[in-house]
Coordinates of C-alpha atoms in Angstrom, one line a residue:
Chain A
M1185 CA 118.6 176.9 65.8
R1186 CA 122.1 175.3 65.6
P1187 CA 122.3 171.9 64.0
P1188 CA 123.2 169.2 66.5
N1189 CA 126.9 168.4 66.7
L1190 CA 127.2 164.8 65.6
K1191 CA 131.0 164.6 65.7
P1192 CA 131.1 163.3 69.3
M1193 CA 128.6 160.6 68.4
F1194 CA 130.6 159.4 65.4
R1195 CA 133.8 159.5 67.5
R1196 CA 132.3 157.3 70.2
I1197 CA 131.1 154.8 67.5
W1198 CA 134.5 154.8 65.9
G1199 CA 136.2 154.4 69.3
L1200 CA 134.4 151.1 69.9
M1201 CA 135.1 150.0 66.3
Y1202 CA 138.8 150.9 66.7
R1203 CA 138.9 148.7 69.8
H1204 CA 137.8 145.7 67.7
L1205 CA 139.9 146.5 64.7
A1206 CA 143.0 146.8 66.9
L1207 CA 142.1 143.4 68.4
Y1208 CA 141.9 141.8 64.9
R1209 CA 145.2 143.4 63.9
R1210 CA 146.9 141.7 66.8
S1211 CA 145.2 138.3 66.5
W1212 CA 145.8 136.3 63.3
P1213 CA 143.6 133.3 64.6
R1214 CA 140.7 135.7 64.7
M1215 CA 141.4 137.0 61.2
L1216 CA 141.7 133.4 59.9
E1217 CA 138.5 132.4 61.6
L1218 CA 136.6 135.1 59.7
A1219 CA 137.3 133.5 56.3
Y1220 CA 137.8 129.9 57.3
W1221 CA 134.2 128.7 57.6
P1222 CA 132.8 130.5 54.5
I1223 CA 135.7 129.2 52.4
L1224 CA 135.2 125.7 53.8
Q1225 CA 131.5 125.8 53.1
M1226 CA 132.2 127.0 49.6
C1227 CA 134.7 124.1 49.0
I1228 CA 132.2 121.4 50.2
W1229 CA 129.2 122.7 48.3
G1230 CA 131.3 123.7 45.3
F1231 CA 132.4 120.1 44.8
T1232 CA 128.9 118.9 45.4
A1233 CA 127.6 121.3 42.7
R1234 CA 130.3 120.1 40.3
F1235 CA 129.4 116.5 41.0
L1236 CA 125.7 117.2 40.3
A1237 CA 126.5 119.0 37.1
A1238 CA 128.7 116.1 35.9
R1239 CA 126.1 113.5 36.7
L1240 CA 122.9 115.3 35.7
G1241 CA 124.0 117.7 32.9
N1242 CA 122.1 120.9 32.6
P1243 CA 119.6 120.3 35.4
G1244 CA 122.6 119.5 37.7
L1245 CA 124.3 122.7 36.6
I1246 CA 121.2 124.7 37.5
A1247 CA 120.9 122.9 40.8
G1248 CA 124.5 123.5 41.5
A1249 CA 124.2 127.2 40.8
T1250 CA 121.3 127.7 43.2
L1251 CA 123.1 125.6 45.7
L1252 CA 126.2 127.8 45.6
G1253 CA 124.1 131.0 45.5
G1254 CA 122.3 129.8 48.6
V1255 CA 125.5 128.9 50.4
L1256 CA 127.1 132.3 49.7
L1257 CA 124.0 134.4 50.5
W1258 CA 123.3 132.4 53.7
E1259 CA 126.9 133.2 54.8
V1260 CA 126.0 136.9 54.5
T1261 CA 123.2 136.5 57.1
L1262 CA 125.2 134.2 59.3
R1263 CA 128.4 136.3 59.3
S1264 CA 126.4 139.5 59.9
Q1265 CA 124.7 137.9 62.9
M1266 CA 127.9 136.4 64.3
G1267 CA 129.9 139.5 63.6
M1268 CA 127.6 141.5 65.8
S1269 CA 127.0 138.9 68.6
I1270 CA 130.7 138.0 68.9
S1271 CA 131.9 141.6 69.0
F1272 CA 129.6 142.1 72.0
L1273 CA 130.9 138.8 73.6
E1274 CA 134.4 140.1 73.1
E1275 CA 133.6 142.9 75.6
I1276 CA 132.3 140.3 78.1
W1277 CA 135.4 138.1 77.6
S1278 CA 137.7 141.0 78.2
R1279 CA 135.7 142.2 81.3
N1280 CA 135.5 145.6 79.6
L1281 CA 131.8 146.1 79.7
G1282 CA 132.0 148.0 83.0
H1283 CA 134.2 150.6 81.4
V1284 CA 132.2 150.8 78.2
F1285 CA 128.8 151.3 79.9
V1286 CA 130.1 154.0 82.3
S1287 CA 131.5 156.0 79.3
P1288 CA 129.2 158.5 77.5
L1289 CA 128.5 155.8 74.8
R1290 CA 124.8 155.6 74.3
P1291 CA 123.2 152.1 73.8
F1292 CA 122.3 153.0 70.2
E1293 CA 125.9 154.0 69.5
L1294 CA 127.0 150.6 70.9
I1295 CA 124.7 148.9 68.4
A1296 CA 125.9 151.2 65.6
A1297 CA 129.5 150.2 66.4
L1298 CA 128.6 146.5 66.5
I1299 CA 126.8 146.9 63.1
G1300 CA 129.9 148.5 61.7
M1301 CA 132.0 145.6 62.9
S1302 CA 129.5 143.1 61.6
I1303 CA 129.7 144.6 58.1
I1304 CA 133.6 144.5 58.1
R1305 CA 133.6 140.9 59.5
M1306 CA 131.0 139.8 57.0
L1307 CA 132.9 141.3 54.0
L1308 CA 136.2 139.8 55.2
G1309 CA 134.5 136.4 55.5
V1310 CA 132.2 136.3 52.4
V1311 CA 134.2 138.2 49.7
P1312 CA 137.0 135.6 49.6
A1313 CA 134.4 132.8 49.4
I1314 CA 132.7 134.6 46.5
L1315 CA 136.0 135.0 44.7
L1316 CA 136.8 131.4 45.3
A1317 CA 133.5 130.3 43.9
W1318 CA 134.3 132.3 40.8
G1319 CA 137.8 131.0 40.5
L1320 CA 137.2 127.3 41.3
Y1321 CA 133.7 126.7 40.1
A1322 CA 133.1 129.5 37.5
F1323 CA 130.2 130.6 39.6
N1324 CA 129.9 134.4 39.5
L1325 CA 127.5 135.7 42.1
F1326 CA 127.8 139.1 40.5
T1327 CA 125.9 138.0 37.5
L1328 CA 122.7 138.5 39.6
G1329 CA 123.3 142.2 38.9
P1330 CA 122.6 145.3 41.1
V1331 CA 119.8 143.4 42.8
L1332 CA 122.5 141.6 44.6
I1333 CA 123.1 144.7 46.7
L1334 CA 119.4 144.6 47.8
F1335 CA 119.8 140.9 48.7
F1336 CA 122.9 141.7 50.8
I1337 CA 121.2 144.6 52.6
N1338 CA 118.1 142.4 53.5
L1339 CA 120.2 139.5 54.6
M1340 CA 122.4 141.7 56.8
I1341 CA 119.4 143.4 58.5
M1342 CA 118.0 140.0 59.3
G1343 CA 121.4 138.9 60.7
W1344 CA 121.4 142.1 62.9
A1345 CA 117.9 141.5 64.1
V1346 CA 118.8 138.0 65.3
A1347 CA 122.1 139.3 66.8
L1348 CA 120.2 141.9 68.7
G1349 CA 118.0 139.2 70.1
V1350 CA 121.1 137.2 71.1
V1351 CA 122.7 140.2 72.8
S1352 CA 119.4 140.9 74.6
L1353 CA 119.4 137.3 75.9
I1354 CA 123.1 137.6 77.0
L1355 CA 122.1 140.8 78.9
R1356 CA 119.3 138.9 80.5
H1357 CA 121.0 135.5 81.2
G1358 CA 124.7 136.4 81.1
A1359 CA 127.3 134.5 79.1
G1360 CA 125.2 131.3 79.7
A1361 CA 123.4 132.5 76.6
E1362 CA 126.7 132.6 74.7
P1363 CA 126.2 129.4 72.6
L1364 CA 123.2 131.1 71.0
A1365 CA 125.6 133.4 69.2
W1366 CA 126.9 130.4 67.2
G1367 CA 123.8 128.3 66.8
V1368 CA 120.6 130.3 66.8
L1369 CA 120.5 131.2 63.1
F1370 CA 121.0 127.6 62.0
G1371 CA 117.6 127.0 63.6
L1372 CA 116.0 129.3 61.0
A1373 CA 117.9 127.9 58.0
P1374 CA 115.4 125.0 57.3
F1375 CA 112.6 127.5 57.1
S1376 CA 114.5 130.2 55.1
A1377 CA 114.3 128.1 51.8
V1378 CA 118.0 128.6 51.3
F1379 CA 118.5 125.6 49.1
Y1380 CA 115.0 124.7 48.0
P1381 CA 111.8 126.7 47.2
V1382 CA 109.1 127.2 49.9
S1383 CA 106.8 125.0 47.9
V1384 CA 108.9 122.0 49.0
L1385 CA 108.0 122.7 52.7
P1386 CA 104.9 121.2 54.3
A1387 CA 101.9 123.5 54.0
F1388 CA 101.7 124.1 57.7
V1389 CA 105.3 125.3 57.9
R1390 CA 105.0 127.8 55.0
P1391 CA 103.5 130.7 57.0
L1392 CA 106.5 130.5 59.3
S1393 CA 108.8 130.4 56.3
Y1394 CA 107.1 133.4 54.7
A1395 CA 107.4 135.4 57.9
L1396 CA 111.2 135.3 57.6
P1397 CA 112.8 138.0 55.4
T1398 CA 115.5 135.6 54.3
T1399 CA 112.9 133.3 52.6
H1400 CA 111.9 136.1 50.3
V1401 CA 115.6 136.9 49.4
F1402 CA 116.3 133.3 48.5
E1403 CA 113.1 133.0 46.5
G1404 CA 114.2 136.2 44.8
M1405 CA 117.7 134.7 44.2
R1406 CA 116.3 131.7 42.5
G1407 CA 114.1 133.9 40.3
A1408 CA 117.1 135.9 39.3
L1409 CA 119.4 132.8 38.7
L1410 CA 116.9 130.6 37.0
H1411 CA 114.7 133.0 35.0
G1412 CA 116.8 136.2 35.0
E1413 CA 114.0 138.2 36.6
V1414 CA 113.8 140.4 39.6
L1415 CA 110.9 139.3 41.9
W1416 CA 110.1 142.8 43.3
G1417 CA 107.2 141.4 45.3
H1418 CA 109.5 139.2 47.3
L1419 CA 112.0 142.0 47.7
A1420 CA 109.3 144.3 49.0
A1421 CA 108.2 141.6 51.4
A1422 CA 111.8 141.1 52.6
F1423 CA 112.2 144.9 53.3
G1424 CA 108.8 145.1 55.1
L1425 CA 109.4 142.0 57.3
N1426 CA 112.9 143.2 58.1
L1427 CA 111.4 146.5 59.3
I1428 CA 109.2 144.5 61.7
W1429 CA 112.0 142.1 62.8
I1430 CA 114.5 144.9 63.5
A1431 CA 111.9 147.0 65.3
G1432 CA 111.0 144.0 67.4
A1433 CA 114.7 143.2 68.2
A1434 CA 115.4 146.9 69.0
W1435 CA 112.4 146.9 71.4
L1436 CA 113.7 143.7 73.0
F1437 CA 117.2 145.1 73.4
T1438 CA 115.9 148.3 74.9
R1439 CA 113.8 146.4 77.4
Q1440 CA 116.6 144.0 78.4
F1441 CA 119.2 146.7 78.7
H1442 CA 116.9 148.6 81.1
A1443 CA 116.2 145.3 83.0
A1444 CA 119.9 144.7 83.3
R1445 CA 120.3 148.2 84.8
V1446 CA 117.6 147.4 87.3
S1447 CA 118.8 143.9 88.2
G1448 CA 122.5 144.8 88.3
A1449 CA 123.4 142.4 85.5
L1450 CA 125.6 145.0 83.8
I1451 CA 127.9 144.9 86.9
N1452 CA 128.0 141.1 87.1
I1453 CA 127.6 140.0 83.5
G1454 CA 129.6 136.9 83.1
E1455 CA 128.9 133.2 83.4
Chain B
M531 CA 127.8 173.5 94.7
D532 CA 128.2 169.8 95.6
A533 CA 129.6 167.6 92.8
I534 CA 127.5 164.7 94.1
Q535 CA 124.2 164.9 95.9
V536 CA 122.5 161.7 97.0
E537 CA 119.1 162.0 98.5
N538 CA 117.2 159.1 100.1
L539 CA 118.8 156.5 97.8
S540 CA 117.7 152.9 98.1
K541 CA 118.3 149.8 96.1
R542 CA 116.4 146.6 96.7
Y543 CA 117.2 143.2 95.0
G544 CA 114.1 141.1 95.8
A545 CA 114.1 140.7 99.6
V546 CA 117.6 142.2 100.0
L547 CA 117.9 145.9 100.7
A548 CA 121.4 146.6 99.5
V549 CA 121.2 150.3 100.0
D550 CA 118.8 151.7 102.5
D551 CA 117.7 155.3 102.3
I552 CA 121.1 156.9 102.3
S553 CA 121.8 160.6 101.7
F554 CA 125.2 162.3 101.4
A555 CA 127.0 165.0 99.4
A556 CA 130.5 165.4 98.0
P557 CA 131.6 169.0 97.9
T558 CA 133.3 170.1 94.7
G559 CA 137.0 169.7 95.0
A560 CA 136.9 167.4 98.0
T561 CA 138.0 163.8 98.4
V562 CA 135.3 161.9 100.0
G563 CA 135.8 158.4 101.4
L564 CA 133.0 155.8 101.2
L565 CA 133.8 153.2 103.8
G566 CA 132.2 150.0 105.0
G567 CA 132.8 146.3 105.3
N568 CA 132.1 143.8 102.5
G569 CA 128.4 144.0 101.6
A570 CA 127.9 147.5 103.2
G571 CA 126.6 148.8 99.9
K572 CA 129.7 150.8 98.6
T573 CA 129.9 149.1 95.2
T574 CA 126.1 149.3 94.8
T575 CA 126.2 153.0 95.6
I576 CA 129.0 153.6 93.1
A577 CA 127.2 151.6 90.4
M578 CA 124.2 153.8 90.9
L579 CA 126.3 157.0 90.8
L580 CA 127.7 155.7 87.4
G581 CA 124.3 154.9 86.0
L582 CA 125.1 151.2 85.8
L583 CA 122.3 150.5 88.2
V584 CA 118.8 152.0 88.5
P585 CA 117.9 153.0 92.1
T586 CA 114.8 151.6 93.6
S587 CA 114.1 155.0 95.0
G588 CA 115.8 158.3 95.7
R589 CA 117.6 160.8 93.6
I590 CA 121.2 161.3 92.4
T591 CA 122.6 164.5 91.1
V592 CA 126.1 164.5 89.6
L593 CA 127.8 167.7 88.5
G594 CA 124.3 169.3 88.4
H595 CA 122.8 166.5 86.2
D596 CA 119.9 164.4 87.4
M597 CA 121.3 160.8 86.7
A598 CA 117.8 159.5 86.1
K599 CA 117.2 161.9 83.2
D600 CA 120.5 163.2 81.9
R601 CA 123.2 160.6 82.8
F602 CA 125.2 160.8 79.6
A603 CA 125.9 164.5 80.2
A604 CA 127.3 163.7 83.6
L605 CA 129.2 160.6 82.4
A606 CA 131.1 162.7 79.8
R607 CA 132.5 164.8 82.7
M608 CA 133.4 162.0 85.1
N609 CA 135.4 158.8 85.1
F610 CA 135.9 155.6 87.0
S611 CA 138.6 153.2 87.9
S612 CA 138.5 149.9 89.6
P613 CA 140.9 147.0 89.7
Y614 CA 137.9 144.7 89.2
V615 CA 137.1 146.0 85.7
A616 CA 139.8 145.2 83.1
L617 CA 140.9 146.8 79.9
P618 CA 141.1 144.6 76.8
S619 CA 144.3 142.6 77.4
R620 CA 145.4 142.1 73.8
L621 CA 145.3 145.8 73.0
T622 CA 148.4 147.8 73.9
V623 CA 148.2 150.5 76.5
R624 CA 148.3 153.2 73.8
E625 CA 145.4 151.5 71.9
N626 CA 143.4 151.2 75.0
M627 CA 143.9 154.9 75.8
R628 CA 142.9 155.8 72.2
V629 CA 139.7 153.8 72.5
Y630 CA 138.7 155.7 75.6
G631 CA 140.0 159.0 74.2
H632 CA 137.5 158.5 71.4
L633 CA 134.7 157.3 73.7
Y634 CA 135.1 160.5 75.8
D635 CA 135.6 162.7 72.7
V636 CA 139.0 163.9 73.9
A637 CA 140.6 166.5 71.6
R638 CA 144.1 165.7 70.4
V639 CA 144.0 162.3 72.1
D640 CA 147.6 161.4 71.3
D641 CA 148.9 164.5 73.0
R642 CA 146.8 163.7 76.0
I643 CA 148.2 160.2 76.1
A644 CA 151.7 161.6 75.9
V645 CA 151.0 163.9 78.9
L646 CA 149.5 161.1 81.0
A647 CA 152.4 158.7 80.0
R648 CA 154.8 161.3 81.3
E649 CA 153.0 162.0 84.5
L650 CA 152.2 158.4 85.4
D651 CA 155.5 157.0 84.0
L652 CA 153.8 154.9 81.3
G653 CA 156.3 155.7 78.5
P654 CA 158.2 152.3 78.6
I655 CA 154.9 150.3 78.5
L656 CA 152.8 152.3 76.1
D657 CA 153.2 149.8 73.3
R658 CA 152.9 146.7 75.4
P659 CA 149.7 144.7 75.5
A660 CA 147.7 145.5 78.7
G661 CA 147.5 141.8 79.6
Q662 CA 151.3 141.6 80.0
L663 CA 151.6 144.3 82.6
S664 CA 152.3 143.8 86.4
A665 CA 149.5 144.7 88.9
G666 CA 151.2 148.0 89.6
Q667 CA 151.5 148.9 85.9
K668 CA 147.8 147.9 85.4
T669 CA 146.8 150.2 88.2
R670 CA 148.6 153.1 86.7
V671 CA 147.1 152.4 83.2
A672 CA 143.6 152.1 84.8
L673 CA 144.2 155.5 86.4
A674 CA 145.4 157.0 83.1
K675 CA 142.3 155.7 81.5
A676 CA 140.2 157.3 84.2
L677 CA 142.0 160.6 83.7
I678 CA 141.9 160.6 79.8
N679 CA 139.0 163.1 79.8
R680 CA 140.3 165.4 82.5
P681 CA 137.3 164.4 84.7
E682 CA 135.7 166.8 87.1
L683 CA 134.6 163.8 89.2
L684 CA 136.6 160.7 89.7
L685 CA 135.1 157.6 91.2
L686 CA 137.7 155.2 92.5
D687 CA 136.9 151.7 93.8
E688 CA 139.8 150.5 95.9
P689 CA 142.4 152.1 93.6
T690 CA 145.4 150.7 95.5
A691 CA 144.1 147.2 96.2
S692 CA 146.8 144.5 95.5
L693 CA 149.6 147.1 95.1
D694 CA 152.9 146.9 97.1
P695 CA 153.4 149.8 99.6
D696 CA 155.8 151.7 97.3
T697 CA 153.4 151.7 94.3
G698 CA 150.4 152.4 96.5
D699 CA 152.2 155.4 97.9
L700 CA 153.1 156.7 94.4
V701 CA 149.4 156.4 93.3
R702 CA 148.2 158.2 96.5
T703 CA 150.8 161.0 96.0
W704 CA 149.7 161.3 92.4
L705 CA 146.0 161.5 93.3
E706 CA 146.7 164.2 95.9
Q707 CA 148.6 166.2 93.3
Y708 CA 146.0 165.7 90.6
R709 CA 143.2 166.8 92.9
T710 CA 145.1 169.9 94.0
E711 CA 146.0 170.9 90.5
S712 CA 142.7 170.2 88.8
G713 CA 140.1 170.9 91.5
C714 CA 138.6 167.5 90.7
T715 CA 136.2 165.9 93.2
I716 CA 137.1 162.3 94.2
L717 CA 134.9 159.7 95.7
L718 CA 137.0 156.9 97.0
A719 CA 135.8 153.5 98.2
S720 CA 138.6 151.8 100.1
H721 CA 139.4 149.3 102.8
N722 CA 142.7 150.9 103.4
M723 CA 142.1 153.2 106.4
A724 CA 145.5 154.8 106.3
E725 CA 144.8 155.8 102.7
V726 CA 141.5 157.2 103.6
E727 CA 143.0 159.2 106.5
R728 CA 145.6 160.6 104.2
L729 CA 143.5 161.5 101.1
C730 CA 139.9 162.2 102.4
S731 CA 138.6 165.4 103.8
H732 CA 135.2 163.8 104.4
V733 CA 134.2 160.2 105.2
V734 CA 130.8 158.5 104.9
M735 CA 130.6 155.2 106.9
L736 CA 128.2 152.6 105.5
K737 CA 126.9 149.5 107.3
Q738 CA 124.3 147.1 106.0
G739 CA 123.3 149.6 103.4
K740 CA 122.8 152.5 105.8
V741 CA 124.9 155.6 106.5
V742 CA 125.9 155.0 110.1
D743 CA 128.3 157.9 110.6
R744 CA 130.0 160.7 108.6
G745 CA 132.4 163.6 109.1
S746 CA 136.1 164.4 108.6
P747 CA 138.6 161.8 109.7
D748 CA 139.6 164.0 112.7
E749 CA 135.9 164.4 113.7
L750 CA 135.5 160.6 113.6
L751 CA 138.6 160.0 115.6
T752 CA 137.5 162.4 118.2
R753 CA 134.0 161.1 118.3
Y754 CA 135.1 157.5 118.8
G755 CA 138.0 158.4 121.0
R756 CA 140.4 156.5 118.7
H757 CA 143.9 157.3 117.2
D758 CA 143.3 155.8 113.8
L759 CA 140.4 155.2 111.4
E760 CA 141.0 151.5 111.4
A761 CA 139.9 151.4 115.0
V762 CA 136.9 153.5 114.3
F763 CA 136.0 151.2 111.3
L764 CA 136.2 148.1 113.6
D765 CA 134.1 149.9 116.3
I766 CA 131.4 150.5 113.8
A767 CA 131.7 147.1 112.0
R768 CA 131.6 145.1 115.3
D769 CA 129.2 147.4 117.2
R770 CA 132.0 147.7 119.8
R771 CA 131.7 151.3 120.7
Q772 CA 129.3 154.1 120.1
A773 CA 130.3 157.5 119.2
I774 CA 131.1 159.7 122.2
P775 CA 128.3 162.3 122.4
A776 CA 129.7 165.8 121.7

């Protein structure tokens, strides 16, 4: 039996990524926007951390470090989610979806291309902020060690799961669901224990908090920053929950994509 | 073999029956016109042929592939052009063509772009953003995009809408030439009856989602006792005259 020829699949994925990369090359405001918010956030929270350290001494220094770590890692989730959702919205804004969906591009290849763009967008946004935190505030995120890669992977997967949900809602409700691409993840931030441990939250909220993969990453981050230990239990929980979240989001997308083909939404997707 | 076979195709949106049990075929190498007034079901039918829309009932076979089970194999061998679907306006013509060259897995895509640029006179605009082109230039670019994969079946939705007579004639001449040289099948939805008379060997007339007549342009002219297809179209659209029994 001959192995399947995967080259056409990778070319189709690259084709859609090339479309977005060409767009960014020709649009400096889009390039600027990628790094603008992460850097702005880093400046605000960096000065806050410096203020805390100056007023409170060592406890303030520790609080500042967890604050900056939280800000940077939260940006990984946020930029991954927005990178995917906004790349999909770009197709709607340019009225190009009709051409894309009548090409041989499979829905999973579309998702793969959006994930590829999400990774590129996230790196272009977050890496300058990480370097800035290092240069301005002497906060080196890389001191977390290799576990940082596992944190990044989990946060990105969570971002993609939420983005798939947003894309599904756009397929179902048209561009009327567009504001979700910017706002939906902020709704999960209070429960993700980004800046504080889960123990701070009211008891009845904690189950919801523990159902989010991000919560386990941020608990793990604090373990690594404060005690220099890797909390493998939290990491395992993050991977397990991400599996459930991404599977649920993929199921939702498949269902909504089919529903859009039944209702005709793919032809008229817009406002 | 027919390039397109449509059997008992229907599409219902709630209480509205947009396409009502239609059947037709497009012989390989022919240009078939799909005619009808606004709301006749042309766009819905084309959307189902492209796999954008799932039929409520019926069966579509394109280039031997059942569209319900194997649509991606058919989509790789066909293409589509419509003035109502845009290409990304900030990308240059060349970049847009490259995108679709990759999506259709076209070998040596830059060579293919060069050939199409020569044939459709796109050379001077290849490196201009698609959004800065005139309507005529956009139509030629959309046509080039539709031909990037050397399609065996071309679906064209009003390909010369909003074009001046000169550019419209150039596009029609080029389509005739391409079909003759490539043996490609063309399904053309158009409101321009002169265009349909010139390009199509077969015509399917739709009204309120149903096929109300079909035949070659000459057969329809004879059947309705008219000198041009526009008069036949109006007869059918306004229920003015029945076909003269043979």
